[in-house]
Tab-separated table of C-alpha atoms in Angstrom:
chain	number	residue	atom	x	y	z
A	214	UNK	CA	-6.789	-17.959	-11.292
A	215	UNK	CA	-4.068	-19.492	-8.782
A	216	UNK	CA	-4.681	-23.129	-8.324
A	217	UNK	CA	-3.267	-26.266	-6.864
A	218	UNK	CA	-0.121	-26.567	-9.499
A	219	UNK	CA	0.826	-22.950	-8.861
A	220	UNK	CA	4.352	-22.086	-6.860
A	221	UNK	CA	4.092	-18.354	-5.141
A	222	UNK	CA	6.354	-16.654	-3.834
A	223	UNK	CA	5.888	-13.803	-1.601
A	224	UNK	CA	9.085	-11.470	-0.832
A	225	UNK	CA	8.655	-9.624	2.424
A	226	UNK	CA	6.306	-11.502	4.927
A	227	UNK	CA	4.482	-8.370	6.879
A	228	UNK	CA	1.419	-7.670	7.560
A	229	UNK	CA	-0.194	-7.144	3.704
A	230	UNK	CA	2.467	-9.953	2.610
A	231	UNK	CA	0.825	-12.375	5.300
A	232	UNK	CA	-2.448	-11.140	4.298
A	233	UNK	CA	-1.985	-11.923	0.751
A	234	UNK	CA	-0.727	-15.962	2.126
A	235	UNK	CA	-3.842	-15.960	3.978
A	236	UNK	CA	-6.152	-14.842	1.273
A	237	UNK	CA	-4.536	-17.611	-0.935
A	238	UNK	CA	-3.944	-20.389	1.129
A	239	UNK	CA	-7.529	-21.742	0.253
A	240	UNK	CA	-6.429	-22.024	-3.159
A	241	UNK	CA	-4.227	-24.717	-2.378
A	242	UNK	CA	-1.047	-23.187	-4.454
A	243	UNK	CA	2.700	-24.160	-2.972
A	244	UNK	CA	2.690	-20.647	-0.753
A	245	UNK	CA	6.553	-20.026	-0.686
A	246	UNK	CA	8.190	-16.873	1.364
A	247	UNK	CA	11.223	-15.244	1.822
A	248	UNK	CA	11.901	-12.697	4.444
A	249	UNK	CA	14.026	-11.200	7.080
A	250	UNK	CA	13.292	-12.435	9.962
A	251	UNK	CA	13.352	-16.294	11.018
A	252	UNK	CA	10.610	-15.634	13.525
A	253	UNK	CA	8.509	-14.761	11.098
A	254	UNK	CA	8.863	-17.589	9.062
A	255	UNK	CA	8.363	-19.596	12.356
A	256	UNK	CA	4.966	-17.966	12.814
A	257	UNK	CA	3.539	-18.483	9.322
A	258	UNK	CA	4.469	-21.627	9.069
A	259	UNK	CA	2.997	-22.610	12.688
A	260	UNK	CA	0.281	-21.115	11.769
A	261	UNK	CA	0.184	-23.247	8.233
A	262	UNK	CA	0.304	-19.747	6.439
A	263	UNK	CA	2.903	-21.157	3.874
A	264	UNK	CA	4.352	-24.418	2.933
A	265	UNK	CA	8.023	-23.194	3.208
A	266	UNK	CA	9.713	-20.512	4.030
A	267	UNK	CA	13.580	-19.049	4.547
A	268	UNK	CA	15.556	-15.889	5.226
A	269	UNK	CA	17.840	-16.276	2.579
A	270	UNK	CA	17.846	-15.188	-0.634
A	271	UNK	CA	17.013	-18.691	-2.086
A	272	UNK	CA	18.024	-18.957	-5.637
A	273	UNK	CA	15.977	-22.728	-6.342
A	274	UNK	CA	12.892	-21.457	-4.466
A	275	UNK	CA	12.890	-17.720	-6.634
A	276	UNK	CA	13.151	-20.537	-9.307
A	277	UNK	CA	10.204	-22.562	-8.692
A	278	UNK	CA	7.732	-19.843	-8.577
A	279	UNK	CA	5.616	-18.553	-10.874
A	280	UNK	CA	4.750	-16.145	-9.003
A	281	UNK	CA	6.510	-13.688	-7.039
A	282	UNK	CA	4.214	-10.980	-4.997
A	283	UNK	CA	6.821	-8.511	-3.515
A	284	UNK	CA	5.875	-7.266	-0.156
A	285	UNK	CA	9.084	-4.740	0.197
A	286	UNK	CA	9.885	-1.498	0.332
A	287	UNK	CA	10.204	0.266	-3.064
A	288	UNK	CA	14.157	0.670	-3.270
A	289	UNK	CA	14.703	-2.892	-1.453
A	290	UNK	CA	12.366	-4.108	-3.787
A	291	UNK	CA	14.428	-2.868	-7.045
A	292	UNK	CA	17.979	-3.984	-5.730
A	293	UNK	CA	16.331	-7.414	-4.974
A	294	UNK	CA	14.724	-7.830	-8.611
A	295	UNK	CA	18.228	-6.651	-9.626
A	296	UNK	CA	20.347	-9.403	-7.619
A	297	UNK	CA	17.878	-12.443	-7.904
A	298	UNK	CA	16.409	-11.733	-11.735
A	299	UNK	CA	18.956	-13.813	-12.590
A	300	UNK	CA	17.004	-17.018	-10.542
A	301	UNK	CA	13.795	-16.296	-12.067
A	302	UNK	CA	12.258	-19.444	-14.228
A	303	UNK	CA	10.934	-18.223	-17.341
A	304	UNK	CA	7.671	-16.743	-17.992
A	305	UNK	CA	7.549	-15.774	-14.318
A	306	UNK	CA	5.382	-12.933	-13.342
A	307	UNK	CA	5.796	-10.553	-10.904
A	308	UNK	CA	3.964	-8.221	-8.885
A	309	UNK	CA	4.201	-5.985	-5.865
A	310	UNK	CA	2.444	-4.558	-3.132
A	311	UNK	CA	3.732	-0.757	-2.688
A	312	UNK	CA	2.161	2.735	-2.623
A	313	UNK	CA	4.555	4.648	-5.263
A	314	UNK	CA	4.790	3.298	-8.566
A	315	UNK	CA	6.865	6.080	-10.614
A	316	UNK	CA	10.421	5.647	-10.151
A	317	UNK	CA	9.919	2.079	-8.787
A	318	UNK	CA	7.508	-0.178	-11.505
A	319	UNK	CA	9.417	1.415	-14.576
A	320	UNK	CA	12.978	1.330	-13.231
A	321	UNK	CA	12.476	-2.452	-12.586
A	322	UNK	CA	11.187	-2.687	-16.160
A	323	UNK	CA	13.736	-0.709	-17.703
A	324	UNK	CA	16.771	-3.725	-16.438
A	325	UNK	CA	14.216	-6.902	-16.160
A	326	UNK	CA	14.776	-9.923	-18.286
A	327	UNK	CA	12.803	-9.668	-21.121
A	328	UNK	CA	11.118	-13.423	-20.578
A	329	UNK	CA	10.066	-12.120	-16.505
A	330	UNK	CA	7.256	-9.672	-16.528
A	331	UNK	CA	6.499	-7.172	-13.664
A	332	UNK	CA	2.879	-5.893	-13.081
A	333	UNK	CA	2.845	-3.144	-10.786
A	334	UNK	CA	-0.348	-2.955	-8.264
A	335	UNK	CA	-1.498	-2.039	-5.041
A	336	UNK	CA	-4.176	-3.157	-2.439
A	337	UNK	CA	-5.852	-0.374	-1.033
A	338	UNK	CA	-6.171	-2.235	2.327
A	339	UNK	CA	-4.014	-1.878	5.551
A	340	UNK	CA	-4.120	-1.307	9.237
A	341	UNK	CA	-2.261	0.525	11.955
A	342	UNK	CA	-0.409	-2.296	12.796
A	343	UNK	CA	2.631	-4.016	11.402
A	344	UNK	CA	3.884	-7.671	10.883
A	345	UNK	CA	2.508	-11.114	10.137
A	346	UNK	CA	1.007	-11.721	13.130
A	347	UNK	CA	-1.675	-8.917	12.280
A	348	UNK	CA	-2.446	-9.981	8.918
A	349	UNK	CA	-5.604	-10.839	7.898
A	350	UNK	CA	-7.458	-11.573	4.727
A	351	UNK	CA	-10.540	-9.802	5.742
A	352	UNK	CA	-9.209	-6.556	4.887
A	353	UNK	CA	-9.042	-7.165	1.227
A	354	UNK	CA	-13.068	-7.896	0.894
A	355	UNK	CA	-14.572	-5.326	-0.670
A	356	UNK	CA	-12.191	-3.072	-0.761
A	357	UNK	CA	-10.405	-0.988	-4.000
A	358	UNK	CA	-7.346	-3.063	-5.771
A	359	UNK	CA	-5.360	-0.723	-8.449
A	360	UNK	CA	-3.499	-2.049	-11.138
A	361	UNK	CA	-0.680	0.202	-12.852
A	362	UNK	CA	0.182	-1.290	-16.139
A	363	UNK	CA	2.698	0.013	-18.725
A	364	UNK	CA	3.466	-0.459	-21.992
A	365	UNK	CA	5.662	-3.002	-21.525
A	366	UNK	CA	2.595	-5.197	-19.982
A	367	UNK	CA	1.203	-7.778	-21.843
A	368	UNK	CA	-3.077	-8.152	-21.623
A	369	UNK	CA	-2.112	-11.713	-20.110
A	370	UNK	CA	-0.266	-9.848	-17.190
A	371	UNK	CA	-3.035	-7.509	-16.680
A	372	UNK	CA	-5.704	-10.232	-16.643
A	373	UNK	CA	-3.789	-12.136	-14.102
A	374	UNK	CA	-3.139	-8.999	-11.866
A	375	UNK	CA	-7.103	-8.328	-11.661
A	376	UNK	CA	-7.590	-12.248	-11.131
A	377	UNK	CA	-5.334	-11.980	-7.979
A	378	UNK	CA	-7.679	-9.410	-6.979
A	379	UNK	CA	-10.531	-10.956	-7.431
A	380	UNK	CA	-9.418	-14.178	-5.806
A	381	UNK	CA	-8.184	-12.116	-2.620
A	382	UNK	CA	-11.530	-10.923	-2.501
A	383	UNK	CA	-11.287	-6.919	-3.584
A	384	UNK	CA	-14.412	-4.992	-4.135
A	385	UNK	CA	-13.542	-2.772	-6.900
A	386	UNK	CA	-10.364	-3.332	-9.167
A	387	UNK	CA	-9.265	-0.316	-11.890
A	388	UNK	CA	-6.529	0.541	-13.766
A	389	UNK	CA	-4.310	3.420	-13.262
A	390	UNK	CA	-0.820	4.715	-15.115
A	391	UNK	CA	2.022	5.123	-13.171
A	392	UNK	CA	1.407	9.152	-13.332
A	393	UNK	CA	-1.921	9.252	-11.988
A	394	UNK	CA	-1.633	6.724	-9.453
A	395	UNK	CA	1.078	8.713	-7.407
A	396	UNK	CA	-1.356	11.701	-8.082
A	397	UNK	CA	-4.435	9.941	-6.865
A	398	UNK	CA	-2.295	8.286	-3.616
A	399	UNK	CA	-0.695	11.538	-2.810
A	400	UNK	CA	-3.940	13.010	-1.854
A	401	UNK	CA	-6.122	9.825	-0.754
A	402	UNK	CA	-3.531	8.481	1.550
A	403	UNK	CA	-0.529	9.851	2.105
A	404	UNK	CA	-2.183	13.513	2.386
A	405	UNK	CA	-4.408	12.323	5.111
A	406	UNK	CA	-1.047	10.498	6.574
A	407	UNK	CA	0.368	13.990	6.736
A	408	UNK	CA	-2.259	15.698	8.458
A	409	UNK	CA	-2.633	12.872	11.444
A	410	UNK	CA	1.239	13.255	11.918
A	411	UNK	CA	0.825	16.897	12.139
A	412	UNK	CA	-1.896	16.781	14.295
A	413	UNK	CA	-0.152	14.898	16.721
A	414	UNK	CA	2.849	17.005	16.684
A	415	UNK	CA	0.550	19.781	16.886
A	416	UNK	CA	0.485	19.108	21.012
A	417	UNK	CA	2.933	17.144	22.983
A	418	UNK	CA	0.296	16.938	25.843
A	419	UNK	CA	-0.955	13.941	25.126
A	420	UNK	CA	-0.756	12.622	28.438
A	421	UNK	CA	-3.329	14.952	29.893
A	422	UNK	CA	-5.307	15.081	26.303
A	423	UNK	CA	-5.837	11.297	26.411
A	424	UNK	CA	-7.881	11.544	28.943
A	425	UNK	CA	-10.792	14.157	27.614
A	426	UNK	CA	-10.312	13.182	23.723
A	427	UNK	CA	-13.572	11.607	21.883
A	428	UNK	CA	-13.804	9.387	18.944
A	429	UNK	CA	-13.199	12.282	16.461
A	430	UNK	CA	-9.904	12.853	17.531
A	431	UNK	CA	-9.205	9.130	17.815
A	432	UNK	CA	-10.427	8.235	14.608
A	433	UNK	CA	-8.605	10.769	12.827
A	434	UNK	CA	-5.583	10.184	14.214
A	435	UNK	CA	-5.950	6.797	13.817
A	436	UNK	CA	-2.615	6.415	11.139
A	437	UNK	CA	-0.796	8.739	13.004
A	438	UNK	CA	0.630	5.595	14.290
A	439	UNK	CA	3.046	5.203	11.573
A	440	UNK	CA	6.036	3.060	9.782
A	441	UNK	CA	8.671	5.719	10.123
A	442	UNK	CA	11.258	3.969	7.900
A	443	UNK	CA	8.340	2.658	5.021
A	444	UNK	CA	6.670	6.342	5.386
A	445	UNK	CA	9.206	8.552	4.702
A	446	UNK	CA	10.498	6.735	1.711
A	447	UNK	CA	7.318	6.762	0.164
A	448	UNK	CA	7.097	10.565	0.909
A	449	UNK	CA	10.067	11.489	-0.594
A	450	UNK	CA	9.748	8.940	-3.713
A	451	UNK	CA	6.055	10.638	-4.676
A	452	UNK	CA	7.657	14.537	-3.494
A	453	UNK	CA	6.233	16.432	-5.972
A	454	UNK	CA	2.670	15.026	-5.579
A	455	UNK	CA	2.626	15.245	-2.059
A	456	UNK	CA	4.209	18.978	-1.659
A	457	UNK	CA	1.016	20.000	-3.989
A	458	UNK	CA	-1.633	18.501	-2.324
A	459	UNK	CA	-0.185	19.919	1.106
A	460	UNK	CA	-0.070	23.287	-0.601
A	461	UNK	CA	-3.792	23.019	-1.502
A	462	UNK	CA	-4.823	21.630	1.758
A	463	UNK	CA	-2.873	24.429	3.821
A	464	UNK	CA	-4.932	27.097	0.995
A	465	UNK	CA	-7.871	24.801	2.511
A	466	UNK	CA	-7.739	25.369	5.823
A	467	UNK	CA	-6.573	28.953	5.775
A	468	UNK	CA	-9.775	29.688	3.359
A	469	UNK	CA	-11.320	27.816	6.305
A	470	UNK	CA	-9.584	30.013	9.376
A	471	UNK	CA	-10.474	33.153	7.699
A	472	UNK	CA	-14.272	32.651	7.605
A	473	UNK	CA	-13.794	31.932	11.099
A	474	UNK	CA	-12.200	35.093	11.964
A	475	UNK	CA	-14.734	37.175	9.731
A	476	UNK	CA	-17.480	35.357	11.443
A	477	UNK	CA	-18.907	34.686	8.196
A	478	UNK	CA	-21.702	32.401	8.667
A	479	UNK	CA	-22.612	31.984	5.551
A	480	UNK	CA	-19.109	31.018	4.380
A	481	UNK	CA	-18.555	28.547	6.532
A	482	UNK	CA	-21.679	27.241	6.040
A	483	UNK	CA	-21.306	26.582	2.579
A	484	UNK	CA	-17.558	24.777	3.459
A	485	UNK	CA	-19.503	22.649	5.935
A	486	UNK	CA	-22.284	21.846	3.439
A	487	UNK	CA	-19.691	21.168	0.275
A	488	UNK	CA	-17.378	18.435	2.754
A	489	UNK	CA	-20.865	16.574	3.601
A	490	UNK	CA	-21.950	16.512	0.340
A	491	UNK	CA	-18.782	15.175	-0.989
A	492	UNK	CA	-18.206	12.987	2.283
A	493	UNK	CA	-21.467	11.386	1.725
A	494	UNK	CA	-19.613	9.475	-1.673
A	495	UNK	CA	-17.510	7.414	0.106
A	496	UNK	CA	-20.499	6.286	1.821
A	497	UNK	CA	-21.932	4.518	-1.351
């Protein structure tokens, strides 16, 4: 459990980075950050989101913290373990924020000092919207907190992984390898972030569609509004996953189309019948 003596340090001050100071600011840890942008600094600490802050890479702050919760995107996030490992007190742990893990968690492992420790996870929590001045803790109650550990964790990392969960207020914290969590993500999230880009390049009419569309449309085109840069480079990184679960969605909706053009009401009855009854999980 973080606590008063603790020194964090989060890398990458955006919206789940803020969220994260937020969430522990109550604990009354030394919240540290380092990010790009000096007007983001300026905002969390205005808003007494952290206790100090910079844009540089700040070898005596990496130093101080025993903590380091990277908020970056995957291949930033290995070059800057790479440059600044060298800063890190020992003992530090390390953990990260990002929705690929293979080809990211054990590349950092393979060159990290062998007194640092990284423990990859991920917050299944997010919005539509980008940068600190969105984040809020609120999206972290109750919701589902994955930790990927390898075999180079220790049950000490682990433990303190979930207890960051738990004190950021997540519903229901599991464990995942590397392997099946880019399975599992490629169809949970970034699946259903394919299909609301493609549905909105489906029709470039969306000045004259704005005006007739209902909540359906809305809400499932709701993370169409989408990180291009952060997006595409967790496509590519988790390619293989993602190309499958496209192929079995397109073998989805064609199986879908051609009840529709056989009329066969029975068919599509039985599609309609399966999605509610598997819908009707998530609502548990």
């Amino acid at each position: 459990m973080i606590g008063e003596k603790d020194n964090v340090l989060i890398v990458g001050l955006g919206l789940i980075g803020g969220s994260y100071a937020k969430g522990l600011r109550p604990s009354g840890c030394n919240l540290m950050a380092i990010t790009r942008s000096q007007s983001t600094i300026d905002y969390a600490l205005a808003h007494d989101m952290i206790d100090e802050g910079t844009i540089e890479e700040d070898s005596a702050m990496i130093g101080k913290a025993d903590l380091i919760i990277f908020g970056l995107y995957p291949h930033t996030m290995i070059e800057w373990v790479r440059r600044n490992q060298q800063y890190m007190k020992p003992g530090a742990l390390l953990t990260d924020v990002s929705g690929v893990k293979s080809g990211v968690i054990d590349v950092i492992q393979s060159f990290l000092r062998k007194d640092v420790e990284f423990i990859g996870s991920h917050p299944m929590a997010g919005r539509e919207v980008y940068g600190v001045q969105n984040s809020d803790a609120a999206i972290f109650h109750g919701a589902n907190f994955i930790v990927t550990p390898t075999e180079q964790n220790t049950p000490e990392a682990i433990a303190a992984a979930r207890s960051l969960a738990q004190q950021l207020g997540f519903g229901r914290i599991t464990e995942l390898s590397l392997e099946d969590h880019d399975k599992m993500i490629g169809f949970v999230s970034q699946l259903t972030h394919a299909v609301a880009v493609s549905l909105m390049n489906t029709n470039d009419d969306t000045t004259h569609l704005k005006d007739y569309t209902g909540d359906s449309f809305r809400d499932l085109t709701r993370i169409a509004k989408i990180n291009e840069t952060m997006w595409a480079e967790l496509f590519f990184l988790n390619k293989k996953n993602l190309v499958g679960e496209i192929d079995d969605f397109i073998a989805a909706l064609e199986e879908l189309k051609d009840t529709i053009v056989r009329e066969d009401t029975q068919a599509i009855k039985k599609l309609f019948i399966q999605s509610t009854q598997r819908r009707k999980q998530f609502d548990k």
